[in-house]
Structures are given as structure tokens and as C-alpha cells.
């Protein structure tokens, strides 16, 4: 019977929940808004399937030896703009659907929280496009994946590295018609905090759309965009309280601080990421509209990328450069110094005061900037010097 005693060793992948033959496991939210398995001991039959399927105990998490790396972007300007980086996911998804396949990925629900769904037509792919900075709810999607695989339909599953490890542990078989795509992440923020953020900053507004990485100010200076019945809100990520707290690692899932699935345990067919380090890797491709790194780990991944290459501008790159400029491929982001204080104050403070205390953007005082000149002038008035 699976019992979570150390939250650092549970990524919330739902492999245990979906594998239980008697449905004795629920995924319950903790005080931080993350889901963890809870066993109903009255239903449990002691088969230990839940423990054996846990990706922390599984041998499935072995990285492929192949690492073909590319810098790339989608030639379709509209698809590229609406994507988080270079617009590669939508091309992969369209190709799978053209082959009669199914695409699984993260989408917003009516509350603009995130859950995994599947789509079978190109029109619905737009629901899955774009980064969504919170942990998605997998629910019953693993059995759905297995159902389509058993029907010999191709399946593209896109998720975090740990979710893919959970899926493969659940399936046990390396299906030839399954292609998994993950991405390089800094950790998965709490859906609870995202909901609090919306309630504080968009109170009494009806939200119609959210884009975490809008490119109105360019790809490398992305903005959070929120459409409501009253306005269209834009704010660059570094100046958005939700992102400020995220970058301080105040509310990512505890397991993200020592991610077990990075590096040599990454078992996706393709890894996508932003191409940071573009000035040294591919300066000629940089137009601030979005640029991706694509790492193909398996022959299946290579074949799928080759099938969409006609719609891509790309060049090969060294895997060492990916690691150099995006170290989070291998490395985790430690828990923030103030994380414990944040959660102690969570129950005590009104949420607007909580965000103000911990998530206020820092204003850089440049030596020749207007703010510095104003402060220096004010100092002279006060001190007489």
C-alpha cells in the first residue's frame, strides 16, 4: 500500500491512482494545492500494484542514448506567434492527427486551472498550445492513452518529465505507436496559488482567455496576458507577482526541488525548450518571435521530427550547448529561502497582502536611471548635501 511520508518523493503523476485494480486510491489536495494519493484501507486488497507502479520505484526511467539536437522554428508565423517558443508542438500534433492519431496535453478548464485532455482534430489543438504554469490534473487520462494504443492508433502525449515517467510506468510496455514529448521546466507551481492570484488581481471580472507567454513585447520578454469582460491585461513576466513568486521557488511542488526524472532518467522521445543562448548558438535565426531547442532521444522522435521538417527552419546544435545555456535539463531548482515563511503566512494574511509581502517585483535602480536620480535628489533635500 502506497503511503506518502516524504512529499519530495511524490510528483503526483497518478500512476498509482490509475493502476489500482479496485479503485482504492483517491488523489487529494494538500494545504499547498497539490494532489497526493490517499489509499482507502477498507477497499485495499494489499496487491502492492500501487507501490510497484510508482515511477520512483520503476526501472522504466532510463534515458535513450540518442541525442539529436536542433534549433528550430515553425515557418507558419501565426502558429509560431501563438506558441510559447518556436511553435514546434503544433507541427508534431498536426502530423499525428494526419496519421489518424490522438494528442494528449494540458488545457484550461472553465476556472482556468489546467487538466490533461485529448484531441482528435487539428482545430482543437489550439487548446493545448502554450505553456501553462501550474501542475495539470491528469485524472483518468492514462487508461485513455492505453485504450487508443490498444486500438493501434498513434498517440502523442505531451507533459512534464515526471508525468511521462508515470505514464510509462503505468503502461509497462514501450508501445511503438506512443510518442512522448516533455519540456525543460523549473518546477510546477501550485494551482491553488494561481487561483488566488486571479481572485486578487481580477476580482469581479469574468476571464475569457489566459496566455502565460504572450509575445506582444517579444519572445525573450514575454508577458502574461489575461482577457476579461472589462479589459485586456498585459504584464511582463518579471513584473507579474505570480511569476515573481514562482522564480523565487515559493510554491513549486516539493518534488520539483530534487526532480528524480531529469538528466539520465528522462524517458521522453522528444524534449522541447526555449533556445536560450541563441546569441551563441544561432544568432542568424533570432528575430524575437520564438526559437526552440529540439532534442530527439529515440528513433521514433527523430522520425517524427523529420516528418515535419519541411515546415521548419532549423539547424543542428550540440547537446553540450543545450546544457550550457539551459542547465535545468539536468538540474533542479531548490526550494526558495522564503518558501517556509510564505506557507506559514498563507493562512494568516489576506491574499493581496501575501502577494505584496513575498511577490512584489524588484525595481532595478540603474546608476544613470531616472529613479536613481530622483532618489539622489531627494537625499540631498533631506540631508542638505
Coordinates of C-alpha atoms in Angstrom, one line a residue:
X1 CA 0.0 0.0 0.0
X2 CA 1.4 3.3 -1.0
X3 CA 1.8 5.9 1.8
X4 CA 3.4 9.3 1.1
X5 CA 5.6 10.0 4.1
X6 CA 8.0 12.3 2.2
X7 CA 6.4 14.7 -0.3
X8 CA 9.7 15.2 -2.1
X9 CA 9.2 11.6 -3.4
X10 CA 5.8 12.1 -4.9
X11 CA 5.3 14.0 -8.2
X12 CA 1.6 13.5 -8.4
X13 CA 1.8 11.6 -11.7
X14 CA -1.3 9.4 -10.8
X15 CA 0.3 6.1 -11.9
X16 CA -0.7 4.5 -8.6
X17 CA -4.2 6.0 -8.8
X18 CA -4.8 4.8 -12.3
X19 CA -3.3 1.3 -11.8
X20 CA -5.2 0.3 -8.6
X21 CA -7.5 -2.6 -9.7
X22 CA -10.1 -1.9 -7.0
X23 CA -10.1 1.9 -7.2
X24 CA -9.0 2.2 -3.6
X25 CA -6.9 5.4 -4.2
X26 CA -8.0 9.0 -4.4
X27 CA -5.9 12.0 -5.4
X28 CA -6.5 14.5 -2.7
X29 CA -5.3 18.1 -2.4
X30 CA -3.0 19.1 0.4
X31 CA -2.7 22.5 2.0
X32 CA -0.5 23.8 -0.8
X33 CA -2.9 22.8 -3.5
X34 CA -1.0 19.7 -4.8
X35 CA -2.6 16.3 -5.3
X36 CA -1.3 13.2 -3.5
X37 CA -2.6 9.6 -3.4
X38 CA -4.6 8.5 -0.4
X39 CA -5.5 4.8 0.0
X40 CA -8.9 3.7 1.3
X41 CA -7.7 0.9 3.6
X42 CA -11.2 -0.6 3.6
X43 CA -11.0 -1.1 -0.2
X44 CA -7.3 -2.0 -0.4
X45 CA -6.6 -5.7 -1.2
X46 CA -2.9 -5.5 -0.5
X47 CA -1.7 -6.3 -4.0
X48 CA 1.1 -3.6 -3.9
X49 CA 0.5 -2.7 -7.5
X50 CA 0.4 0.9 -6.5
X51 CA 3.9 0.7 -4.9
X52 CA 5.3 -1.2 -7.9
X53 CA 4.0 1.1 -10.5
X54 CA 5.3 4.3 -8.8
X55 CA 8.0 5.8 -11.1
X56 CA 10.2 6.3 -8.1
X57 CA 10.4 2.5 -7.8
X58 CA 10.3 1.7 -11.6
X59 CA 13.1 0.8 -13.9
X60 CA 11.4 2.5 -16.8
X61 CA 13.2 5.8 -16.3
X62 CA 16.2 5.2 -18.4
X63 CA 17.2 7.8 -20.9
X64 CA 17.8 6.8 -24.6
X65 CA 21.4 7.1 -25.8
X66 CA 20.4 9.1 -28.8
X67 CA 20.5 12.9 -28.6
X68 CA 20.0 14.6 -31.9
X69 CA 19.6 18.3 -31.2
X70 CA 18.3 21.2 -33.3
X71 CA 17.5 24.9 -33.2
X72 CA 14.2 25.3 -34.9
X73 CA 11.1 27.4 -35.5
X74 CA 7.8 26.9 -37.3
X75 CA 7.6 28.6 -40.7
X76 CA 3.9 29.5 -40.1
X77 CA 4.1 32.9 -38.4
X78 CA 0.6 32.7 -36.9
X79 CA 1.3 29.3 -35.3
X80 CA 4.7 30.5 -34.1
X81 CA 3.3 33.6 -32.5
X82 CA 0.6 31.8 -30.5
X83 CA 3.1 29.2 -29.3
X84 CA 5.4 29.7 -26.3
X85 CA 8.7 29.4 -28.2
X86 CA 9.2 28.3 -31.8
X87 CA 5.9 26.6 -32.4
X88 CA 7.2 23.1 -32.7
X89 CA 4.4 21.3 -30.7
X90 CA 1.6 22.3 -33.0
X91 CA 3.5 20.8 -36.0
X92 CA 4.1 17.5 -34.2
X93 CA 0.4 17.4 -33.1
X94 CA -0.9 18.1 -36.6
X95 CA 1.3 15.3 -38.0
X96 CA 0.0 12.7 -35.5
X97 CA -3.6 13.7 -36.3
X98 CA -2.9 13.5 -40.0
X99 CA -1.9 9.8 -39.3
X100 CA -5.2 9.2 -37.6
X101 CA -3.7 9.6 -34.1
X102 CA -4.7 11.3 -30.9
X103 CA -2.9 14.1 -29.0
X104 CA -2.9 14.4 -25.2
X105 CA -1.8 17.6 -23.5
X106 CA -2.6 20.3 -20.9
X107 CA -5.7 22.6 -21.4
X108 CA -7.6 25.1 -19.3
X109 CA -10.9 24.2 -17.7
X110 CA -13.7 26.7 -17.1
X111 CA -11.8 28.1 -14.0
X112 CA -8.6 28.5 -15.9
X113 CA -7.0 25.7 -14.0
X114 CA -5.2 23.1 -16.0
X115 CA -6.1 19.5 -16.7
X116 CA -5.0 16.9 -19.3
X117 CA -7.3 16.2 -22.2
X118 CA -7.0 14.6 -25.6
X119 CA -7.9 16.0 -29.0
X120 CA -8.5 14.2 -32.3
X121 CA -8.7 17.1 -34.8
X122 CA -6.5 20.0 -35.7
X123 CA -9.0 22.6 -34.7
X124 CA -8.9 21.5 -31.0
X125 CA -5.0 21.5 -30.9
X126 CA -5.2 25.2 -30.0
X127 CA -6.5 24.2 -26.6
X128 CA -3.1 22.5 -25.9
X129 CA -0.8 25.2 -27.3
X130 CA 1.2 27.3 -25.0
X131 CA 2.9 27.0 -21.6
X132 CA 0.6 26.7 -18.6
X133 CA 2.5 27.5 -15.3
X134 CA 0.8 25.2 -12.9
X135 CA 0.6 21.4 -12.3
X136 CA -2.0 19.9 -14.6
X137 CA -4.5 17.4 -13.3
X138 CA -4.0 14.0 -15.1
X139 CA -7.2 12.4 -13.9
X140 CA -8.2 9.3 -15.8
X141 CA -6.1 10.0 -18.9
X142 CA -3.6 7.2 -18.5
X143 CA -6.3 4.5 -19.2
X144 CA -7.4 6.6 -22.2
X145 CA -3.9 6.6 -23.6
X146 CA -3.8 2.8 -23.2
X147 CA -7.2 2.4 -24.9
X148 CA -6.1 4.3 -28.0
X149 CA -2.7 2.5 -28.1
X150 CA -4.6 -0.9 -28.0
X151 CA -6.6 0.3 -31.0
X152 CA -3.3 0.7 -32.8
X153 CA -3.8 4.4 -33.1
X154 CA -0.8 6.7 -32.8
X155 CA -0.7 8.7 -29.5
X156 CA 1.3 11.9 -28.9
X157 CA 1.5 12.5 -25.1
X158 CA 2.8 15.9 -24.0
X159 CA 3.5 16.6 -20.4
X160 CA 6.2 17.2 -17.7
X161 CA 9.1 14.7 -17.5
X162 CA 7.6 13.2 -14.3
X163 CA 4.2 12.7 -15.9
X164 CA 5.7 10.8 -18.8
X165 CA 7.7 8.6 -16.4
X166 CA 4.4 7.9 -14.6
X167 CA 2.6 7.1 -17.8
X168 CA 5.3 4.7 -19.0
X169 CA 5.4 3.0 -15.6
X170 CA 1.6 2.6 -15.7
X171 CA 1.7 1.2 -19.3
X172 CA 4.7 -1.2 -18.6
X173 CA 5.0 -1.8 -22.3
X174 CA 7.0 0.5 -24.6
X175 CA 4.4 0.9 -27.3
X176 CA 5.7 1.6 -30.8
X177 CA 2.7 3.8 -31.5
X178 CA 3.3 6.0 -28.4
X179 CA 5.5 9.2 -28.7
X180 CA 6.1 11.2 -25.6
X181 CA 7.2 14.9 -25.6
X182 CA 8.4 16.7 -22.5
X183 CA 9.9 20.0 -21.9
X184 CA 12.5 21.6 -19.7
X185 CA 10.9 23.1 -16.6
X186 CA 11.9 25.0 -13.5
X187 CA 9.3 23.3 -11.4
X188 CA 5.5 23.1 -11.3
X189 CA 3.7 25.9 -9.4
X190 CA 0.6 25.3 -7.2
X191 CA -2.8 25.6 -8.9
X192 CA -4.1 27.0 -5.6
X193 CA -1.8 30.0 -5.8
X194 CA -2.7 30.7 -9.4
X195 CA -6.3 30.7 -8.4
X196 CA -5.5 33.1 -5.6
X197 CA -3.7 35.3 -8.0
X198 CA -6.7 35.5 -10.3
X199 CA -9.0 36.2 -7.3
X200 CA -6.9 39.0 -6.1
X201 CA -5.9 40.8 -9.3
X202 CA -9.0 40.1 -11.4
X203 CA -11.7 40.3 -8.7
X204 CA -15.2 40.8 -10.1
X205 CA -14.0 40.2 -13.7
X206 CA -15.0 37.4 -16.0
X207 CA -11.9 35.8 -17.5
X208 CA -12.2 34.7 -21.1
X209 CA -8.6 33.8 -22.0
X210 CA -5.1 33.4 -20.5
X211 CA -1.8 33.4 -22.2
X212 CA 1.2 32.9 -19.9
X213 CA 3.8 33.8 -22.6
X214 CA 2.3 36.3 -24.9
X215 CA 4.8 37.8 -27.4
X216 CA 3.5 41.4 -27.7
X217 CA 6.8 42.6 -26.3
X218 CA 8.8 39.8 -28.0
X219 CA 9.6 36.2 -27.2
X220 CA 12.5 36.9 -24.8
X221 CA 10.5 39.5 -22.8
X222 CA 7.2 37.5 -22.6
X223 CA 4.1 38.8 -21.0
X224 CA 1.2 37.4 -19.0
X225 CA -2.0 38.2 -20.9
X226 CA -5.4 37.9 -19.4
X227 CA -8.6 38.8 -21.3
X228 CA -11.7 39.7 -19.2
X229 CA -15.1 41.2 -19.7
X230 CA -13.6 44.6 -18.7
X231 CA -10.0 44.7 -20.1
X232 CA -7.1 43.0 -21.7
X233 CA -4.3 42.8 -19.2
X234 CA -0.6 42.6 -20.1
X235 CA 2.4 42.5 -17.8
X236 CA 5.9 41.2 -18.5
X237 CA 6.7 38.0 -16.6
X238 CA 9.4 39.5 -14.4
X239 CA 6.9 42.2 -13.2
X240 CA 4.0 39.8 -12.5
X241 CA 3.6 38.8 -8.9
X242 CA 2.7 35.2 -9.8
X243 CA 5.9 34.8 -11.8
X244 CA 8.0 36.7 -9.1
X245 CA 6.9 34.1 -6.5
X246 CA 7.5 31.3 -9.0
X247 CA 11.0 32.4 -9.8
X248 CA 11.7 32.6 -6.1
X249 CA 10.6 29.0 -5.8
X250 CA 8.0 29.8 -3.1
X251 CA 5.2 27.5 -4.4
X252 CA 6.5 24.8 -6.7
X253 CA 5.8 21.2 -5.8
X254 CA 8.3 19.9 -3.2
X255 CA 9.4 17.1 -5.5
X256 CA 10.5 19.6 -8.1
X257 CA 13.3 20.8 -5.8
X258 CA 15.1 17.4 -6.3
X259 CA 13.5 16.2 -9.5
X260 CA 14.2 12.5 -9.8
X261 CA 13.4 12.4 -13.6
X262 CA 15.8 14.9 -15.1
X263 CA 19.1 14.0 -16.8
X264 CA 19.7 10.3 -17.2
X265 CA 16.2 9.4 -16.1
X266 CA 14.4 11.5 -18.7
X267 CA 12.5 8.9 -20.9
X268 CA 10.7 11.1 -23.5
X269 CA 11.1 10.7 -27.2
X270 CA 11.5 14.4 -27.7
X271 CA 12.3 17.3 -25.3
X272 CA 11.3 20.8 -26.3
X273 CA 12.6 24.0 -24.8
X274 CA 13.2 27.7 -25.4
X275 CA 16.6 28.2 -27.2
X276 CA 18.3 30.3 -24.6
X277 CA 21.9 31.0 -25.6
X278 CA 20.7 31.8 -29.1
X279 CA 23.3 34.6 -29.5
X280 CA 26.0 32.0 -29.5
X281 CA 24.1 29.0 -30.9
X282 CA 22.1 30.5 -33.8
X283 CA 22.3 34.3 -33.9
X284 CA 21.2 34.4 -37.5
X285 CA 17.8 32.7 -36.6
X286 CA 16.9 35.2 -33.8
X287 CA 14.1 37.6 -34.7
X288 CA 12.5 37.7 -31.2
X289 CA 9.4 35.7 -32.5
X290 CA 10.3 32.5 -30.7
X291 CA 13.1 29.9 -31.1
X292 CA 13.0 26.3 -29.9
X293 CA 15.6 23.7 -29.0
X294 CA 14.5 20.2 -30.1
X295 CA 16.2 17.1 -28.6
X296 CA 15.3 13.8 -30.2
X297 CA 16.1 10.9 -27.7
X298 CA 14.7 8.0 -29.7
X299 CA 14.4 6.8 -33.3
X300 CA 10.6 7.5 -33.0
X301 CA 11.4 11.1 -32.0
X302 CA 13.8 11.5 -34.9
X303 CA 11.3 10.1 -37.4
X304 CA 8.5 12.4 -36.2
X305 CA 10.8 15.5 -36.3
X306 CA 11.9 14.6 -39.9
X307 CA 8.3 14.3 -40.9
X308 CA 7.6 17.9 -40.1
X309 CA 11.0 19.3 -41.2
X310 CA 9.6 20.7 -44.4
X311 CA 7.6 23.2 -42.3
X312 CA 10.5 24.1 -40.1
X313 CA 13.6 26.4 -40.3
X314 CA 16.2 24.5 -38.4
X315 CA 19.9 23.8 -37.9
X316 CA 21.8 21.2 -35.9
X317 CA 23.3 22.1 -32.5
X318 CA 25.5 20.5 -29.9
X319 CA 23.8 18.9 -26.9
X320 CA 26.6 20.4 -24.8
X321 CA 25.3 23.9 -25.8
X322 CA 21.8 23.0 -24.6
X323 CA 23.1 22.0 -21.2
X324 CA 25.4 25.1 -21.1
X325 CA 22.5 27.6 -21.7
X326 CA 19.6 25.6 -20.2
X327 CA 21.1 23.8 -17.2
X328 CA 17.6 22.8 -16.0
X329 CA 17.7 19.9 -18.4
X330 CA 19.7 18.2 -15.7
X331 CA 19.4 20.4 -12.7
X332 CA 16.5 21.1 -10.3
X333 CA 15.7 24.4 -8.7
X334 CA 16.0 24.3 -5.0
X335 CA 13.2 25.3 -2.7
X336 CA 13.2 29.1 -2.1
X337 CA 14.7 30.5 1.0
X338 CA 11.4 32.1 2.0
X339 CA 9.2 29.2 1.0
X340 CA 8.5 28.1 4.5
X341 CA 7.7 31.6 5.6
X342 CA 5.3 32.0 2.6
X343 CA 3.3 29.0 3.6
X344 CA 3.2 29.9 7.3
X345 CA 1.8 33.3 6.3
X346 CA -0.6 31.8 3.8
X347 CA -3.3 31.1 6.4
X348 CA -2.6 34.3 8.3
X349 CA -2.6 37.0 5.7
X350 CA -5.2 38.2 3.2
X351 CA -4.0 37.1 -0.2
X352 CA -3.4 40.6 -1.5
X353 CA -1.1 41.2 1.4
X354 CA 0.6 37.8 1.0
X355 CA 1.4 38.7 -2.7
X356 CA 2.6 42.1 -1.7
X357 CA 4.9 40.8 1.0
X358 CA 6.5 38.0 -1.0
X359 CA 5.9 38.6 -4.7
X360 CA 6.4 42.3 -5.3
X361 CA 8.6 42.9 -8.3
X362 CA 12.0 44.3 -7.6
X363 CA 12.7 47.6 -9.3
X364 CA 16.3 47.8 -10.6
X365 CA 17.9 51.1 -9.8
X366 CA 20.3 51.8 -12.7
X367 CA 23.2 54.2 -11.9
X368 CA 22.1 56.5 -14.7
X369 CA 18.4 55.8 -14.4
X370 CA 15.7 58.3 -13.6
X371 CA 14.7 56.5 -10.4
X372 CA 18.3 56.8 -9.1
X373 CA 18.4 60.5 -10.0
X374 CA 15.2 61.1 -8.2
X375 CA 16.3 59.3 -5.0
X376 CA 19.7 61.1 -5.0
X377 CA 17.9 64.4 -5.4
X378 CA 15.6 63.5 -2.5
X379 CA 18.5 62.5 -0.4
X380 CA 20.2 65.9 -1.0
X381 CA 17.0 67.7 0.1
X382 CA 16.8 65.7 3.3
X383 CA 20.4 65.8 4.3
X384 CA 21.2 69.2 2.9
X385 CA 24.2 67.7 0.9

